[in-house]
Short mmCIF file of C-alpha atoms in Angstrom, two decimals:
data_model
loop_
_atom_site.label_atom_id
_atom_site.label_comp_id
_atom_site.label_asym_id
_atom_site.label_seq_id
_atom_site.Cartn_x
_atom_site.Cartn_y
_atom_site.Cartn_z
CA MET A 1 8.85 -8.18 -10.61
CA LYS A 2 10.21 -6.78 -7.45
CA VAL A 3 8.33 -7.68 -4.34
CA SER A 4 8.36 -5.46 -1.28
CA LYS A 5 10.03 -7.02 1.77
CA PRO A 6 7.44 -7.66 4.36
CA ALA A 7 7.59 -6.11 7.85
CA ARG A 8 8.29 -8.41 10.75
CA THR A 9 5.23 -9.13 12.80
CA ARG A 10 6.33 -11.39 15.59
CA ALA A 11 5.29 -9.78 18.88
CA LYS A 12 8.04 -9.60 21.61
CA SER A 13 7.42 -9.18 25.27
CA LEU A 14 9.04 -6.23 27.01
CA THR A 15 11.60 -6.57 29.64
CA PRO A 16 11.10 -4.76 32.95
CA GLY A 17 13.08 -1.81 31.67
CA GLY A 18 10.63 -1.38 28.80
CA LYS A 19 12.91 -2.74 25.99
CA SER A 20 12.24 -5.59 23.74
CA PRO A 21 14.75 -8.52 24.25
CA ALA A 22 16.73 -9.52 21.28
CA PRO A 23 15.29 -12.65 19.62
CA GLY A 24 17.38 -15.83 19.93
CA LEU A 25 19.20 -17.38 17.02
CA ARG A 26 16.52 -20.04 16.46
CA GLU A 27 13.81 -17.43 16.38
CA ARG A 28 15.75 -15.26 13.94
CA LYS A 29 16.34 -18.20 11.60
CA GLN A 30 12.63 -19.13 11.68
CA GLN A 31 11.61 -15.56 10.93
CA GLU A 32 14.16 -15.38 8.17
CA THR A 33 12.88 -18.55 6.56
CA ARG A 34 9.27 -17.34 6.89
CA GLU A 35 10.05 -14.13 5.12
CA ARG A 36 12.12 -15.89 2.41
CA LEU A 37 9.08 -18.25 1.70
CA THR A 38 6.75 -15.23 1.59
CA ARG A 39 8.97 -13.25 -0.82
CA ALA A 40 9.48 -16.33 -3.02
CA ALA A 41 5.84 -17.10 -3.10
CA MET A 42 4.65 -13.54 -3.95
CA ALA A 43 7.29 -13.24 -6.72
CA LEU A 44 6.16 -16.53 -8.24
CA PHE A 45 2.39 -15.58 -7.90
CA LEU A 46 3.02 -12.30 -9.76
CA GLU A 47 5.16 -14.05 -12.39
CA ARG A 48 3.16 -17.16 -13.06
CA GLY A 49 -0.21 -16.59 -11.47
CA PHE A 50 -1.60 -18.07 -8.36
CA GLU A 51 -3.03 -21.33 -9.61
CA ALA A 52 0.05 -21.98 -11.82
CA THR A 53 2.46 -21.82 -8.80
CA THR A 54 2.76 -24.96 -6.72
CA ILE A 55 3.92 -25.35 -3.16
CA ASP A 56 6.93 -27.27 -4.54
CA ASP A 57 7.74 -24.31 -6.64
CA ILE A 58 7.66 -22.02 -3.65
CA ALA A 59 9.75 -24.30 -1.54
CA ALA A 60 12.36 -24.68 -4.29
CA ALA A 61 12.57 -20.92 -4.84
CA ALA A 62 13.06 -20.39 -1.05
CA ASP A 63 15.59 -23.25 -0.94
CA VAL A 64 13.68 -25.20 1.68
CA SER A 65 11.81 -28.62 1.67
CA ARG A 66 8.20 -29.06 1.01
CA ARG A 67 7.86 -30.28 4.60
CA SER A 68 9.45 -27.09 5.78
CA PHE A 69 6.93 -24.99 3.82
CA PHE A 70 4.10 -26.68 5.89
CA HIS A 71 5.93 -25.85 9.09
CA TYR A 72 5.20 -22.17 8.36
CA PHE A 73 2.06 -22.13 6.21
CA ALA A 74 -0.84 -24.50 5.77
CA SER A 75 -1.63 -23.43 2.13
CA LYS A 76 -0.82 -20.93 -0.69
CA GLU A 77 -3.62 -18.73 0.47
CA ASP A 78 -1.94 -18.56 3.91
CA VAL A 79 1.07 -17.03 2.35
CA VAL A 80 -0.98 -14.26 0.79
CA ALA A 81 -2.64 -13.76 4.22
CA ALA A 82 0.69 -13.51 5.94
CA TRP A 83 1.83 -10.85 3.39
CA GLN A 84 -1.34 -8.90 4.16
CA GLU A 85 -0.93 -9.23 7.97
CA ASP A 86 2.44 -7.70 7.65
CA ALA A 87 0.82 -4.59 6.12
CA ALA A 88 -1.44 -4.32 9.11
CA ALA A 89 1.46 -4.56 11.57
CA ALA A 90 3.32 -1.92 9.60
CA LEU A 91 0.18 0.34 9.84
CA VAL A 92 0.00 0.01 13.60
CA THR A 93 3.74 0.93 13.85
CA GLU A 94 3.08 4.06 11.71
CA ILE A 95 0.09 4.97 13.99
CA LEU A 96 2.11 4.72 17.14
CA ALA A 97 4.84 6.93 15.56
CA ARG A 98 2.53 9.76 14.99
CA PRO A 99 2.59 12.87 17.44
CA ALA A 100 0.40 12.48 20.47
CA ASP A 101 -1.44 15.82 19.81
CA GLU A 102 -2.34 14.93 16.24
CA ALA A 103 -6.11 14.50 15.57
CA MET A 104 -7.03 10.90 15.00
CA LEU A 105 -8.31 11.24 11.48
CA THR A 106 -5.07 13.05 10.56
CA ALA A 107 -2.92 10.51 12.32
CA ALA A 108 -4.76 7.67 10.44
CA GLU A 109 -4.17 9.54 7.15
CA ASN A 110 -0.50 10.18 7.71
CA ALA A 111 0.14 6.64 8.99
CA ILE A 112 -1.63 5.15 5.99
CA ALA A 113 0.29 7.50 3.61
CA ALA A 114 3.63 6.49 5.27
CA ALA A 115 2.69 2.77 5.04
CA VAL A 116 1.65 2.85 1.32
CA LYS A 117 4.93 4.48 0.31
CA ARG A 118 6.42 0.89 0.56
CA ILE A 119 3.96 -0.34 -2.08
CA ASP A 120 5.13 -1.11 -5.54
CA PRO A 121 2.27 0.15 -7.83
CA ALA A 122 2.87 -2.64 -10.45
CA GLU A 123 2.87 -5.24 -7.74
CA ALA A 124 -0.32 -3.79 -6.21
CA ALA A 125 -2.06 -3.94 -9.66
CA ALA A 126 -0.77 -7.54 -10.28
CA MET A 127 -2.06 -8.54 -6.77
CA SER A 128 -5.44 -7.07 -7.55
CA ARG A 129 -5.68 -9.17 -10.71
CA LEU A 130 -4.66 -12.28 -8.79
CA LYS A 131 -7.48 -11.63 -6.25
CA ARG A 132 -10.06 -10.81 -8.85
CA ASP A 133 -9.44 -14.09 -10.66
CA ASN A 134 -9.38 -16.31 -7.58
CA PRO A 135 -12.47 -16.78 -5.32
CA ALA A 136 -10.34 -18.09 -2.37
CA LEU A 137 -8.12 -14.97 -2.51
CA GLN A 138 -11.18 -12.71 -2.77
CA ALA A 139 -12.51 -14.23 0.46
CA ARG A 140 -9.11 -13.70 2.08
CA ASP A 141 -9.19 -10.04 0.90
CA GLN A 142 -12.40 -9.57 2.92
CA LEU A 143 -10.69 -10.72 6.00
CA LYS A 144 -7.71 -8.51 5.15
CA TYR A 145 -9.86 -5.38 5.63
CA GLU A 146 -11.31 -6.65 8.81
CA LYS A 147 -7.82 -7.19 10.16
CA LEU A 148 -6.68 -3.81 8.96
CA GLU A 149 -9.64 -2.12 10.68
CA ARG A 150 -8.94 -3.94 13.90
CA ALA A 151 -5.19 -3.07 13.62
CA LEU A 152 -5.94 0.59 12.99
CA ALA A 153 -8.44 0.79 15.84
CA GLU A 154 -5.88 -0.85 18.17
CA GLY A 155 -3.14 1.65 17.19
CA LEU A 156 -5.53 4.66 17.57
CA ALA A 157 -6.93 3.36 20.87
CA ARG A 158 -3.42 3.36 22.42
CA ARG A 159 -3.57 7.15 21.77
CA ALA A 160 -6.95 7.51 23.54
CA ARG A 161 -7.13 9.50 26.73
CA ASN A 162 -10.78 8.59 27.77
CA LYS A 163 -13.71 6.40 26.86
CA SER A 164 -15.11 8.77 24.27
CA ASP A 165 -11.76 8.66 22.60
CA GLN A 166 -11.90 4.88 22.53
CA LEU A 167 -15.17 5.01 20.57
CA LYS A 168 -13.72 7.71 18.32
CA ALA A 169 -10.74 5.42 17.61
CA ARG A 170 -13.11 2.63 16.39
CA LEU A 171 -15.11 5.00 14.16
CA VAL A 172 -12.06 6.59 12.74
CA ALA A 173 -10.59 3.07 12.00
CA MET A 174 -13.89 2.07 10.25
CA ILE A 175 -13.87 5.19 8.15
CA ALA A 176 -10.22 5.02 7.30
CA THR A 177 -10.44 1.35 6.35
CA GLY A 178 -13.44 2.07 4.12
CA ALA A 179 -11.40 4.81 2.53
CA MET A 180 -8.34 2.42 1.90
CA ARG A 181 -10.72 -0.08 0.28
CA VAL A 182 -12.64 2.23 -1.99
CA GLY A 183 -9.64 4.37 -2.65
CA GLY A 184 -7.43 1.40 -3.44
CA GLU A 185 -10.02 0.08 -5.85
CA SER A 186 -10.23 3.39 -7.58
CA TRP A 187 -6.48 3.88 -7.70
CA ILE A 188 -6.01 0.46 -9.33
CA GLY A 189 -9.06 1.08 -11.60
CA GLU A 190 -7.52 4.31 -12.80
CA GLY A 191 -4.26 2.62 -13.74
CA VAL A 192 -2.26 3.49 -10.62
CA ARG A 193 -1.08 6.69 -12.36
CA GLU A 194 -0.73 8.61 -9.09
CA LYS A 195 1.67 7.85 -6.28
CA PRO A 196 -0.19 5.91 -3.70
CA GLU A 197 0.39 8.52 -0.91
CA ALA A 198 -0.98 11.22 -3.21
CA PHE A 199 -4.18 9.03 -3.65
CA VAL A 200 -4.43 8.69 0.07
CA LYS A 201 -4.39 12.43 0.47
CA ARG A 202 -7.13 12.87 -2.23
CA THR A 203 -9.20 10.18 -0.53
CA PHE A 204 -9.02 11.74 2.92
CA ASP A 205 -9.76 15.20 1.46
CA ALA A 206 -13.01 13.66 0.15
CA ILE A 207 -13.80 12.21 3.63
CA ARG A 208 -13.31 15.66 5.18
CA ALA A 209 -15.56 17.32 2.64
CA ILE A 210 -18.31 14.73 3.42
CA LEU A 211 -17.92 15.33 7.24
CA LYS A 212 -18.20 19.06 6.99
#
């Protein structure tokens, strides 16, 4: 099963001119290895199941040593967490790309819709089954939504012009994250028949109907 390539999440400091410096060769190689391990692990999890996949399997599929695996991740659960953190980083990127005059709720909706276009529906359904059958992954899933809410609030707060907008950013992030959680569960429960971005629109339409 095809696994979406994760977005890069390593933060880079800005130069005085405002541009991010190009990463060095060592940093690029480390990032490439991390991404290769993540893609290999997720493909194996979806193919064999989480419990049936060993760390040795992941290392072999990524063409690295077992020792190298532990240089990047402490456990298999950490690989799933890294995959989810990449989604949070992608969401912040989409938020910051929205027009400055766009209302916060609309910006959140459009950013989420853009981010979920990268989702493979079959992959999302398989991941849901993995998490449902594994208590450790269920616990990580709770943390995922907390991180998504913080990431969304951070992205929206950068658009804020005053203190009241800062509070609004946090409230919109909380509402939007809840929508993603409930909407995602419903989308998967209904058999992922709709495109994910269409389901996002339907979910946010429901939010606006409640807020009227």
